[in-house]
Amino acid sequence: MSRLAIAEEVADALAAGGPVVALESTIISHGMPYPDNVAMALEVEAIIRAGGATPATIAVLDGIPRIGLSRDELELLATDPHVTKVSVRDLPYVVSTGRHGATTVAATMRLAALAGIRIFVTGGLGGVHRGAESSMDVSADVTELSVTDVAVISAGVKSILDIGRTLEVLETLGVPVVGYGSGEFPSFYSRISGHRVPMRLDTPAELAALLHTKWELGISGGVAIANPVAAEDEIPAEEMASVIDRALADCAERGIIGKDITPYLLGRIVELTDGASLRTNIALVRGNARLGAALAVAYAALP
């Protein structure tokens, strides 16, 4: 795609067939407060480099989809209040009007695929919202996983969502959901959710082999890799349940809807947990980055 601006470091790695890991930017603009968001973004990139891969944070700046960002560009995303939250449906508008946009999981997947990147690290997936049977609020992350050939490493879907229904929809859409080192699907802040994963793998080499086999068989779409937060960093599921219920009630009371729901809820949960949820959020992203680098290295090494 001629509109893509690929950073030199990323372009060189892709041209050499080296390991590259895509990173989203919504977590920077709409997921964490400043300056924690910039510090987290820089640390995650450093973790990926230390793991032998090249990081490629993705966003739209001045209407140009950018694959790989500078420090100044990360600062802009973290501090400019006019940065739009961009899913796939929003990409044509934001690009054609020359705006700034922070990409969600779905939009990051689409742009990563256009650049030729197969491995993507995020914090949590979007999914089916609670009450979706009446609101029809289902994240585009779910449908994007069914059509775009990118593996997404997360700590599960965000625990503010309906995890069971999300897993059912992913099954219907034919998206493999793999637990990394665990037979239970994590719930973002917690290692457990009460839901089993349909498949489990325990090494980056096994994950790489699954990705290679899937796409070699001509089965399009992505793979959701669920990587539980480390035990020492989790907030127990039973403790988070009451916090999430309170945040959801506050959200409903304020009439917040659509794509504004998740940023509000995540911010409210930080308040209700006195910052503990933010610390867990940062910890799980670190863990996902380490796994992402290892998977990208293993996948690039396949014949």
PDB file of C-alpha atoms in Angstrom:
ATOM      1  CA  MET A   1       0.000   0.000   0.000  1.00  0.00           C
ATOM      2  CA  SER A   2       1.603   3.265  -1.122  1.00  0.00           C
ATOM      3  CA  ARG A   3      -0.033   5.225   1.718  1.00  0.00           C
ATOM      4  CA  LEU A   4       1.889   3.311   4.387  1.00  0.00           C
ATOM      5  CA  ALA A   5       4.913   5.026   5.940  1.00  0.00           C
ATOM      6  CA  ILE A   6       7.159   2.262   7.274  1.00  0.00           C
ATOM      7  CA  ALA A   7       9.993   3.296   9.605  1.00  0.00           C
ATOM      8  CA  GLU A   8      13.446   2.449   8.282  1.00  0.00           C
ATOM      9  CA  GLU A   9      14.202   0.038  11.122  1.00  0.00           C
ATOM     10  CA  VAL A  10      10.983  -1.879  10.449  1.00  0.00           C
ATOM     11  CA  ALA A  11      11.389  -1.821   6.667  1.00  0.00           C
ATOM     12  CA  ASP A  12      14.909  -3.230   6.938  1.00  0.00           C
ATOM     13  CA  ALA A  13      13.746  -6.045   9.226  1.00  0.00           C
ATOM     14  CA  LEU A  14      10.856  -6.952   6.934  1.00  0.00           C
ATOM     15  CA  ALA A  15      13.075  -6.905   3.840  1.00  0.00           C
ATOM     16  CA  ALA A  16      15.480  -9.288   5.560  1.00  0.00           C
ATOM     17  CA  GLY A  17      12.697 -11.626   6.669  1.00  0.00           C
ATOM     18  CA  GLY A  18      13.510 -10.830  10.281  1.00  0.00           C
ATOM     19  CA  PRO A  19      11.172 -10.965  13.297  1.00  0.00           C
ATOM     20  CA  VAL A  20       8.861  -7.971  13.667  1.00  0.00           C
ATOM     21  CA  VAL A  21       6.182  -7.390  16.308  1.00  0.00           C
ATOM     22  CA  ALA A  22       3.304  -4.972  15.753  1.00  0.00           C
ATOM     23  CA  LEU A  23       2.004  -2.857  18.643  1.00  0.00           C
ATOM     24  CA  GLU A  24      -1.243  -0.920  18.867  1.00  0.00           C
ATOM     25  CA  SER A  25      -1.542   2.742  19.841  1.00  0.00           C
ATOM     26  CA  THR A  26      -4.990   3.027  21.432  1.00  0.00           C
ATOM     27  CA  ILE A  27      -3.457   1.812  24.683  1.00  0.00           C
ATOM     28  CA  ILE A  28      -1.206   4.895  24.502  1.00  0.00           C
ATOM     29  CA  SER A  29      -3.849   7.488  23.664  1.00  0.00           C
ATOM     30  CA  HIS A  30      -6.912   6.049  25.373  1.00  0.00           C
ATOM     31  CA  GLY A  31      -5.781   3.242  27.680  1.00  0.00           C
ATOM     32  CA  MET A  32      -3.389   4.796  30.201  1.00  0.00           C
ATOM     33  CA  PRO A  33      -2.724   8.220  31.741  1.00  0.00           C
ATOM     34  CA  TYR A  34       0.287  10.372  30.825  1.00  0.00           C
ATOM     35  CA  PRO A  35       3.215   9.863  31.395  1.00  0.00           C
ATOM     36  CA  ASP A  36       2.650   6.178  32.213  1.00  0.00           C
ATOM     37  CA  ASN A  37       1.526   5.606  28.621  1.00  0.00           C
ATOM     38  CA  VAL A  38       4.767   6.860  27.068  1.00  0.00           C
ATOM     39  CA  ALA A  39       6.922   5.039  29.597  1.00  0.00           C
ATOM     40  CA  MET A  40       5.003   1.831  28.915  1.00  0.00           C
ATOM     41  CA  ALA A  41       5.263   2.223  25.129  1.00  0.00           C
ATOM     42  CA  LEU A  42       9.034   2.771  25.270  1.00  0.00           C
ATOM     43  CA  GLU A  43       9.551  -0.090  27.707  1.00  0.00           C
ATOM     44  CA  VAL A  44       7.533  -2.511  25.580  1.00  0.00           C
ATOM     45  CA  GLU A  45       9.553  -1.596  22.500  1.00  0.00           C
ATOM     46  CA  ALA A  46      12.757  -2.162  24.514  1.00  0.00           C
ATOM     47  CA  ILE A  47      11.524  -5.578  25.677  1.00  0.00           C
ATOM     48  CA  ILE A  48      10.835  -6.616  22.094  1.00  0.00           C
ATOM     49  CA  ARG A  49      14.287  -5.479  20.966  1.00  0.00           C
ATOM     50  CA  ALA A  50      15.879  -7.326  23.873  1.00  0.00           C
ATOM     51  CA  GLY A  51      14.026 -10.437  22.707  1.00  0.00           C
ATOM     52  CA  GLY A  52      15.631 -10.221  19.270  1.00  0.00           C
ATOM     53  CA  ALA A  53      12.738  -8.687  17.316  1.00  0.00           C
ATOM     54  CA  THR A  54      11.920  -5.269  15.881  1.00  0.00           C
ATOM     55  CA  PRO A  55       8.959  -3.372  17.372  1.00  0.00           C
ATOM     56  CA  ALA A  56       6.503  -1.612  15.074  1.00  0.00           C
ATOM     57  CA  THR A  57       4.050   0.624  16.923  1.00  0.00           C
ATOM     58  CA  ILE A  58       1.228   1.513  14.536  1.00  0.00           C
ATOM     59  CA  ALA A  59      -0.868   4.689  14.319  1.00  0.00           C
ATOM     60  CA  VAL A  60      -2.228   7.222  11.821  1.00  0.00           C
ATOM     61  CA  LEU A  61      -0.569  10.633  11.951  1.00  0.00           C
ATOM     62  CA  ASP A  62      -1.628  13.491   9.656  1.00  0.00           C
ATOM     63  CA  GLY A  63      -3.665  10.948   7.716  1.00  0.00           C
ATOM     64  CA  ILE A  64      -0.701   8.651   7.066  1.00  0.00           C
ATOM     65  CA  PRO A  65      -0.704   5.097   8.476  1.00  0.00           C
ATOM     66  CA  ARG A  66       2.674   4.741  10.152  1.00  0.00           C
ATOM     67  CA  ILE A  67       4.341   1.419  10.875  1.00  0.00           C
ATOM     68  CA  GLY A  68       6.933   2.197  13.539  1.00  0.00           C
ATOM     69  CA  LEU A  69       6.990   5.471  15.504  1.00  0.00           C
ATOM     70  CA  SER A  70       9.633   7.856  16.832  1.00  0.00           C
ATOM     71  CA  ARG A  71       9.786   9.068  20.446  1.00  0.00           C
ATOM     72  CA  ASP A  72       8.253  12.410  19.403  1.00  0.00           C
ATOM     73  CA  GLU A  73       5.395  10.610  17.657  1.00  0.00           C
ATOM     74  CA  LEU A  74       4.722   8.513  20.751  1.00  0.00           C
ATOM     75  CA  GLU A  75       4.630  11.707  22.829  1.00  0.00           C
ATOM     76  CA  LEU A  76       2.140  13.243  20.407  1.00  0.00           C
ATOM     77  CA  LEU A  77      -0.158  10.232  20.667  1.00  0.00           C
ATOM     78  CA  ALA A  78       0.092  10.296  24.449  1.00  0.00           C
ATOM     79  CA  THR A  79      -0.663  13.996  24.944  1.00  0.00           C
ATOM     80  CA  ASP A  80      -2.785  15.310  22.050  1.00  0.00           C
ATOM     81  CA  PRO A  81      -6.448  15.305  23.175  1.00  0.00           C
ATOM     82  CA  HIS A  82      -7.641  15.303  19.568  1.00  0.00           C
ATOM     83  CA  VAL A  83      -6.237  11.883  18.655  1.00  0.00           C
ATOM     84  CA  THR A  84      -9.154   9.782  17.381  1.00  0.00           C
ATOM     85  CA  LYS A  85      -9.724   6.182  18.454  1.00  0.00           C
ATOM     86  CA  VAL A  86      -9.586   4.350  15.116  1.00  0.00           C
ATOM     87  CA  SER A  87     -11.075   0.970  14.286  1.00  0.00           C
ATOM     88  CA  VAL A  88     -11.199  -0.492  10.780  1.00  0.00           C
ATOM     89  CA  ARG A  89     -14.383   1.350   9.829  1.00  0.00           C
ATOM     90  CA  ASP A  90     -12.721   4.669  10.761  1.00  0.00           C
ATOM     91  CA  LEU A  91      -9.496   4.207   8.782  1.00  0.00           C
ATOM     92  CA  PRO A  92     -10.752   5.641   5.450  1.00  0.00           C
ATOM     93  CA  TYR A  93     -12.160   8.733   7.176  1.00  0.00           C
ATOM     94  CA  VAL A  94      -9.122   9.454   9.335  1.00  0.00           C
ATOM     95  CA  VAL A  95      -6.697   8.855   6.465  1.00  0.00           C
ATOM     96  CA  SER A  96      -8.652  10.835   3.862  1.00  0.00           C
ATOM     97  CA  THR A  97      -9.149  13.837   6.185  1.00  0.00           C
ATOM     98  CA  GLY A  98      -5.544  13.942   7.352  1.00  0.00           C
ATOM     99  CA  ARG A  99      -6.240  13.370  11.054  1.00  0.00           C
ATOM    100  CA  HIS A 100      -4.346  11.722  13.884  1.00  0.00           C
ATOM    101  CA  GLY A 101      -5.622   8.306  14.919  1.00  0.00           C
ATOM    102  CA  ALA A 102      -4.682   5.745  17.561  1.00  0.00           C
ATOM    103  CA  THR A 103      -5.387   2.283  16.202  1.00  0.00           C
ATOM    104  CA  THR A 104      -7.435  -0.351  18.018  1.00  0.00           C
ATOM    105  CA  VAL A 105      -6.644  -4.055  17.829  1.00  0.00           C
ATOM    106  CA  ALA A 106      -8.728  -4.415  14.656  1.00  0.00           C
ATOM    107  CA  ALA A 107      -7.179  -1.446  12.843  1.00  0.00           C
ATOM    108  CA  THR A 108      -3.671  -2.388  13.962  1.00  0.00           C
ATOM    109  CA  MET A 109      -4.196  -5.917  12.631  1.00  0.00           C
ATOM    110  CA  ARG A 110      -5.319  -4.589   9.253  1.00  0.00           C
ATOM    111  CA  LEU A 111      -2.377  -2.196   8.883  1.00  0.00           C
ATOM    112  CA  ALA A 112       0.110  -4.762  10.187  1.00  0.00           C
ATOM    113  CA  ALA A 113      -1.098  -7.239   7.567  1.00  0.00           C
ATOM    114  CA  LEU A 114      -0.726  -4.623   4.829  1.00  0.00           C
ATOM    115  CA  ALA A 115       2.879  -4.101   5.950  1.00  0.00           C
ATOM    116  CA  GLY A 116       3.569  -7.857   6.036  1.00  0.00           C
ATOM    117  CA  ILE A 117       3.722  -8.265   9.833  1.00  0.00           C
ATOM    118  CA  ARG A 118       2.254 -11.489  11.261  1.00  0.00           C
ATOM    119  CA  ILE A 119       2.739 -11.109  15.032  1.00  0.00           C
ATOM    120  CA  PHE A 120       0.952  -8.494  17.129  1.00  0.00           C
ATOM    121  CA  VAL A 121       1.079  -7.817  20.878  1.00  0.00           C
ATOM    122  CA  THR A 122      -1.636  -6.015  22.815  1.00  0.00           C
ATOM    123  CA  GLY A 123      -2.996  -5.883  26.352  1.00  0.00           C
ATOM    124  CA  GLY A 124      -6.532  -7.159  25.970  1.00  0.00           C
ATOM    125  CA  LEU A 125      -8.839  -8.030  23.095  1.00  0.00           C
ATOM    126  CA  GLY A 126     -12.175  -6.393  22.496  1.00  0.00           C
ATOM    127  CA  GLY A 127     -15.141  -8.715  22.355  1.00  0.00           C
ATOM    128  CA  VAL A 128     -18.815  -9.103  23.113  1.00  0.00           C
ATOM    129  CA  HIS A 129     -20.007  -6.521  25.639  1.00  0.00           C
ATOM    130  CA  ARG A 130     -22.228  -7.483  28.526  1.00  0.00           C
ATOM    131  CA  GLY A 131     -25.829  -6.987  27.476  1.00  0.00           C
ATOM    132  CA  ALA A 132     -24.933  -7.341  23.805  1.00  0.00           C
ATOM    133  CA  GLU A 133     -28.076  -9.426  23.266  1.00  0.00           C
ATOM    134  CA  SER A 134     -29.951  -6.112  23.337  1.00  0.00           C
ATOM    135  CA  SER A 135     -27.252  -3.525  22.540  1.00  0.00           C
ATOM    136  CA  MET A 136     -25.550  -5.528  19.733  1.00  0.00           C
ATOM    137  CA  ASP A 137     -22.251  -4.090  20.994  1.00  0.00           C
ATOM    138  CA  VAL A 138     -19.587  -6.434  19.645  1.00  0.00           C
ATOM    139  CA  SER A 139     -16.034  -5.246  19.040  1.00  0.00           C
ATOM    140  CA  ALA A 140     -14.664  -5.264  15.503  1.00  0.00           C
ATOM    141  CA  ASP A 141     -11.591  -6.983  16.995  1.00  0.00           C
ATOM    142  CA  VAL A 142     -13.583 -10.220  16.921  1.00  0.00           C
ATOM    143  CA  THR A 143     -14.574 -10.065  13.262  1.00  0.00           C
ATOM    144  CA  GLU A 144     -11.133  -8.818  12.222  1.00  0.00           C
ATOM    145  CA  LEU A 145      -9.581 -11.933  13.736  1.00  0.00           C
ATOM    146  CA  SER A 146     -11.696 -13.992  11.349  1.00  0.00           C
ATOM    147  CA  VAL A 147     -10.373 -12.322   8.195  1.00  0.00           C
ATOM    148  CA  THR A 148      -6.859 -10.951   8.780  1.00  0.00           C
ATOM    149  CA  ASP A 149      -3.775 -13.189   8.896  1.00  0.00           C
ATOM    150  CA  VAL A 150      -2.194 -11.862  12.091  1.00  0.00           C
ATOM    151  CA  ALA A 151      -1.641 -13.645  15.408  1.00  0.00           C
ATOM    152  CA  VAL A 152      -2.710 -11.535  18.388  1.00  0.00           C
ATOM    153  CA  ILE A 153      -1.135 -12.079  21.806  1.00  0.00           C
ATOM    154  CA  SER A 154      -3.233 -10.735  24.678  1.00  0.00           C
ATOM    155  CA  ALA A 155      -4.062 -11.429  28.316  1.00  0.00           C
ATOM    156  CA  GLY A 156      -7.547 -12.424  27.172  1.00  0.00           C
ATOM    157  CA  VAL A 157     -10.495 -10.187  26.406  1.00  0.00           C
ATOM    158  CA  LYS A 158     -10.938  -7.249  28.738  1.00  0.00           C
ATOM    159  CA  SER A 159     -12.697  -8.468  31.874  1.00  0.00           C
ATOM    160  CA  ILE A 160     -15.375  -5.781  31.521  1.00  0.00           C
ATOM    161  CA  LEU A 161     -16.746  -7.854  28.614  1.00  0.00           C
ATOM    162  CA  ASP A 162     -18.793 -11.034  28.353  1.00  0.00           C
ATOM    163  CA  ILE A 163     -16.000 -13.577  28.110  1.00  0.00           C
ATOM    164  CA  GLY A 164     -18.202 -16.627  27.492  1.00  0.00           C
ATOM    165  CA  ARG A 165     -20.110 -15.039  24.636  1.00  0.00           C
ATOM    166  CA  THR A 166     -16.873 -13.709  23.137  1.00  0.00           C
ATOM    167  CA  LEU A 167     -15.406 -17.213  23.040  1.00  0.00           C
ATOM    168  CA  GLU A 168     -18.603 -18.529  21.443  1.00  0.00           C
ATOM    169  CA  VAL A 169     -18.440 -15.898  18.689  1.00  0.00           C
ATOM    170  CA  LEU A 170     -14.758 -16.610  18.046  1.00  0.00           C
ATOM    171  CA  GLU A 171     -15.622 -20.291  17.682  1.00  0.00           C
ATOM    172  CA  THR A 172     -18.426 -19.491  15.241  1.00  0.00           C
ATOM    173  CA  LEU A 173     -16.038 -17.360  13.183  1.00  0.00           C
ATOM    174  CA  GLY A 174     -13.428 -20.136  13.095  1.00  0.00           C
ATOM    175  CA  VAL A 175     -10.781 -18.267  15.067  1.00  0.00           C
ATOM    176  CA  PRO A 176      -8.358 -20.566  16.940  1.00  0.00           C
ATOM    177  CA  VAL A 177      -8.056 -19.552  20.606  1.00  0.00           C
ATOM    178  CA  VAL A 178      -4.855 -20.879  22.186  1.00  0.00           C
ATOM    179  CA  GLY A 179      -3.963 -20.777  25.860  1.00  0.00           C
ATOM    180  CA  TYR A 180      -0.234 -20.257  26.315  1.00  0.00           C
ATOM    181  CA  GLY A 181       0.903 -22.461  29.165  1.00  0.00           C
ATOM    182  CA  SER A 182      -2.625 -22.660  30.536  1.00  0.00           C
ATOM    183  CA  GLY A 183      -5.807 -24.589  29.913  1.00  0.00           C
ATOM    184  CA  GLU A 184      -7.946 -21.722  31.215  1.00  0.00           C
ATOM    185  CA  PHE A 185      -8.771 -18.545  29.376  1.00  0.00           C
ATOM    186  CA  PRO A 186      -7.474 -15.548  31.361  1.00  0.00           C
ATOM    187  CA  SER A 187      -9.603 -12.524  32.233  1.00  0.00           C
ATOM    188  CA  PHE A 188      -7.083  -9.737  31.696  1.00  0.00           C
ATOM    189  CA  TYR A 189      -6.363  -8.668  35.289  1.00  0.00           C
ATOM    190  CA  SER A 190      -6.710 -12.279  36.493  1.00  0.00           C
ATOM    191  CA  ARG A 191      -5.311 -15.611  35.392  1.00  0.00           C
ATOM    192  CA  ILE A 192      -8.686 -17.360  35.460  1.00  0.00           C
ATOM    193  CA  SER A 193     -12.126 -16.693  34.050  1.00  0.00           C
ATOM    194  CA  GLY A 194     -14.037 -19.932  34.577  1.00  0.00           C
ATOM    195  CA  HIS A 195     -13.776 -20.686  30.843  1.00  0.00           C
ATOM    196  CA  ARG A 196     -11.523 -23.323  29.295  1.00  0.00           C
ATOM    197  CA  VAL A 197      -9.504 -22.688  26.150  1.00  0.00           C
ATOM    198  CA  PRO A 198     -10.112 -25.073  23.241  1.00  0.00           C
ATOM    199  CA  MET A 199      -6.383 -25.650  22.752  1.00  0.00           C
ATOM    200  CA  ARG A 200      -3.171 -25.191  24.722  1.00  0.00           C
ATOM    201  CA  LEU A 201       0.462 -24.806  23.646  1.00  0.00           C
ATOM    202  CA  ASP A 202       3.485 -24.322  25.871  1.00  0.00           C
ATOM    203  CA  THR A 203       6.370 -23.009  23.743  1.00  0.00           C
ATOM    204  CA  PRO A 204       6.907 -20.272  21.151  1.00  0.00           C
ATOM    205  CA  ALA A 205       8.047 -22.963  18.682  1.00  0.00           C
ATOM    206  CA  GLU A 206       4.714 -24.766  19.033  1.00  0.00           C
ATOM    207  CA  LEU A 207       2.826 -21.512  18.490  1.00  0.00           C
ATOM    208  CA  ALA A 208       4.914 -20.715  15.418  1.00  0.00           C
ATOM    209  CA  ALA A 209       4.230 -24.169  13.980  1.00  0.00           C
ATOM    210  CA  LEU A 210       0.486 -23.681  14.464  1.00  0.00           C
ATOM    211  CA  LEU A 211       0.532 -20.317  12.665  1.00  0.00           C
ATOM    212  CA  HIS A 212       2.598 -21.698   9.800  1.00  0.00           C
ATOM    213  CA  THR A 213       0.332 -24.722   9.421  1.00  0.00           C
ATOM    214  CA  LYS A 214      -2.884 -22.680   9.536  1.00  0.00           C
ATOM    215  CA  TRP A 215      -1.851 -20.289   6.812  1.00  0.00           C
ATOM    216  CA  GLU A 216      -0.129 -23.012   4.750  1.00  0.00           C
ATOM    217  CA  LEU A 217      -3.457 -24.853   4.722  1.00  0.00           C
ATOM    218  CA  GLY A 218      -5.042 -21.766   3.204  1.00  0.00           C
ATOM    219  CA  ILE A 219      -7.169 -21.062   6.287  1.00  0.00           C
ATOM    220  CA  SER A 220      -7.385 -17.285   6.397  1.00  0.00           C
ATOM    221  CA  GLY A 221      -7.766 -15.206   9.519  1.00  0.00           C
ATOM    222  CA  GLY A 222      -5.858 -14.716  12.716  1.00  0.00           C
ATOM    223  CA  VAL A 223      -5.151 -16.633  15.897  1.00  0.00           C
ATOM    224  CA  ALA A 224      -5.967 -15.405  19.406  1.00  0.00           C
ATOM    225  CA  ILE A 225      -3.149 -16.344  21.784  1.00  0.00           C
ATOM    226  CA  ALA A 226      -4.162 -15.942  25.426  1.00  0.00           C
ATOM    227  CA  ASN A 227      -1.175 -15.324  27.707  1.00  0.00           C
ATOM    228  CA  PRO A 228      -2.160 -15.098  31.394  1.00  0.00           C
ATOM    229  CA  VAL A 229      -0.649 -12.321  33.492  1.00  0.00           C
ATOM    230  CA  ALA A 230       2.039 -13.572  35.876  1.00  0.00           C
ATOM    231  CA  ALA A 231       0.663 -14.883  39.171  1.00  0.00           C
ATOM    232  CA  GLU A 232       2.548 -12.293  41.215  1.00  0.00           C
ATOM    233  CA  ASP A 233       0.985  -9.459  39.200  1.00  0.00           C
ATOM    234  CA  GLU A 234      -2.648 -10.558  38.952  1.00  0.00           C
ATOM    235  CA  ILE A 235      -5.647  -9.217  40.815  1.00  0.00           C
ATOM    236  CA  PRO A 236      -7.802 -12.185  41.872  1.00  0.00           C
ATOM    237  CA  ALA A 237     -10.925 -12.629  39.761  1.00  0.00           C
ATOM    238  CA  GLU A 238     -13.291 -12.523  42.725  1.00  0.00           C
ATOM    239  CA  GLU A 239     -11.791  -9.204  43.846  1.00  0.00           C
ATOM    240  CA  MET A 240     -12.123  -7.698  40.364  1.00  0.00           C
ATOM    241  CA  ALA A 241     -15.746  -8.804  39.963  1.00  0.00           C
ATOM    242  CA  SER A 242     -17.167  -6.243  42.397  1.00  0.00           C
ATOM    243  CA  VAL A 243     -14.938  -3.489  40.988  1.00  0.00           C
ATOM    244  CA  ILE A 244     -16.100  -4.190  37.438  1.00  0.00           C
ATOM    245  CA  ASP A 245     -19.755  -4.280  38.489  1.00  0.00           C
ATOM    246  CA  ARG A 246     -19.361  -0.867  40.142  1.00  0.00           C
ATOM    247  CA  ALA A 247     -17.612   0.587  37.077  1.00  0.00           C
ATOM    248  CA  LEU A 248     -20.294  -0.801  34.743  1.00  0.00           C
ATOM    249  CA  ALA A 249     -23.036   0.710  36.919  1.00  0.00           C
ATOM    250  CA  ASP A 250     -21.296   4.099  36.843  1.00  0.00           C
ATOM    251  CA  CYS A 251     -20.970   3.843  33.059  1.00  0.00           C
ATOM    252  CA  ALA A 252     -24.684   3.102  32.626  1.00  0.00           C
ATOM    253  CA  GLU A 253     -25.619   5.929  34.981  1.00  0.00           C
ATOM    254  CA  ARG A 254     -23.641   8.384  32.852  1.00  0.00           C
ATOM    255  CA  GLY A 255     -25.134   7.109  29.588  1.00  0.00           C
ATOM    256  CA  ILE A 256     -21.762   6.310  28.048  1.00  0.00           C
ATOM    257  CA  ILE A 257     -22.078   4.181  24.900  1.00  0.00           C
ATOM    258  CA  GLY A 258     -20.126   2.836  21.907  1.00  0.00           C
ATOM    259  CA  LYS A 259     -16.381   3.188  21.633  1.00  0.00           C
ATOM    260  CA  ASP A 260     -16.259   5.512  24.660  1.00  0.00           C
ATOM    261  CA  ILE A 261     -17.236   2.659  27.003  1.00  0.00           C
ATOM    262  CA  THR A 262     -13.897   0.857  27.236  1.00  0.00           C
ATOM    263  CA  PRO A 263     -11.698   3.932  27.915  1.00  0.00           C
ATOM    264  CA  TYR A 264     -14.141   5.120  30.582  1.00  0.00           C
ATOM    265  CA  LEU A 265     -14.334   1.740  32.289  1.00  0.00           C
ATOM    266  CA  LEU A 266     -10.573   1.189  32.313  1.00  0.00           C
ATOM    267  CA  GLY A 267     -10.035   4.635  33.812  1.00  0.00           C
ATOM    268  CA  ARG A 268     -12.757   4.110  36.409  1.00  0.00           C
ATOM    269  CA  ILE A 269     -11.295   0.736  37.384  1.00  0.00           C
ATOM    270  CA  VAL A 270      -7.904   2.407  37.982  1.00  0.00           C
ATOM    271  CA  GLU A 271      -9.662   4.818  40.376  1.00  0.00           C
ATOM    272  CA  LEU A 272     -11.588   2.075  42.170  1.00  0.00           C
ATOM    273  CA  THR A 273      -8.474  -0.074  42.668  1.00  0.00           C
ATOM    274  CA  ASP A 274      -6.249   2.830  43.761  1.00  0.00           C
ATOM    275  CA  GLY A 275      -3.953   2.221  40.801  1.00  0.00           C
ATOM    276  CA  ALA A 276      -3.539  -1.528  41.248  1.00  0.00           C
ATOM    277  CA  SER A 277      -5.264  -2.273  37.953  1.00  0.00           C
ATOM    278  CA  LEU A 278      -2.873   0.034  36.091  1.00  0.00           C
ATOM    279  CA  ARG A 279       0.119  -1.785  37.566  1.00  0.00           C
ATOM    280  CA  THR A 280      -1.373  -5.112  36.499  1.00  0.00           C
ATOM    281  CA  ASN A 281      -2.138  -3.712  33.045  1.00  0.00           C
ATOM    282  CA  ILE A 282       1.475  -2.654  32.569  1.00  0.00           C
ATOM    283  CA  ALA A 283       2.764  -5.994  33.876  1.00  0.00           C
ATOM    284  CA  LEU A 284       0.625  -8.042  31.503  1.00  0.00           C
ATOM    285  CA  VAL A 285       1.694  -5.962  28.515  1.00  0.00           C
ATOM    286  CA  ARG A 286       5.324  -6.616  29.462  1.00  0.00           C
ATOM    287  CA  GLY A 287       4.645 -10.346  29.584  1.00  0.00           C
ATOM    288  CA  ASN A 288       2.878 -10.266  26.244  1.00  0.00           C
ATOM    289  CA  ALA A 289       5.781  -8.352  24.697  1.00  0.00           C
ATOM    290  CA  ARG A 290       8.261 -10.985  25.861  1.00  0.00           C
ATOM    291  CA  LEU A 291       6.134 -13.744  24.365  1.00  0.00           C
ATOM    292  CA  GLY A 292       5.568 -11.737  21.179  1.00  0.00           C
ATOM    293  CA  ALA A 293       9.299 -11.302  20.593  1.00  0.00           C
ATOM    294  CA  ALA A 294       9.946 -14.994  21.214  1.00  0.00           C
ATOM    295  CA  LEU A 295       7.129 -16.004  18.851  1.00  0.00           C
ATOM    296  CA  ALA A 296       8.284 -13.604  16.123  1.00  0.00           C
ATOM    297  CA  VAL A 297      11.811 -15.037  16.353  1.00  0.00           C
ATOM    298  CA  ALA A 298      10.493 -18.614  16.202  1.00  0.00           C
ATOM    299  CA  TYR A 299       8.187 -17.836  13.284  1.00  0.00           C
ATOM    300  CA  ALA A 300      10.917 -16.039  11.292  1.00  0.00           C
ATOM    301  CA  ALA A 301      13.181 -19.069  11.767  1.00  0.00           C
ATOM    302  CA  LEU A 302      10.749 -21.466  10.066  1.00  0.00           C
ATOM    303  CA  PRO A 303      11.774 -22.635   6.594  1.00  0.00           C
TER     304      PRO A 303
END
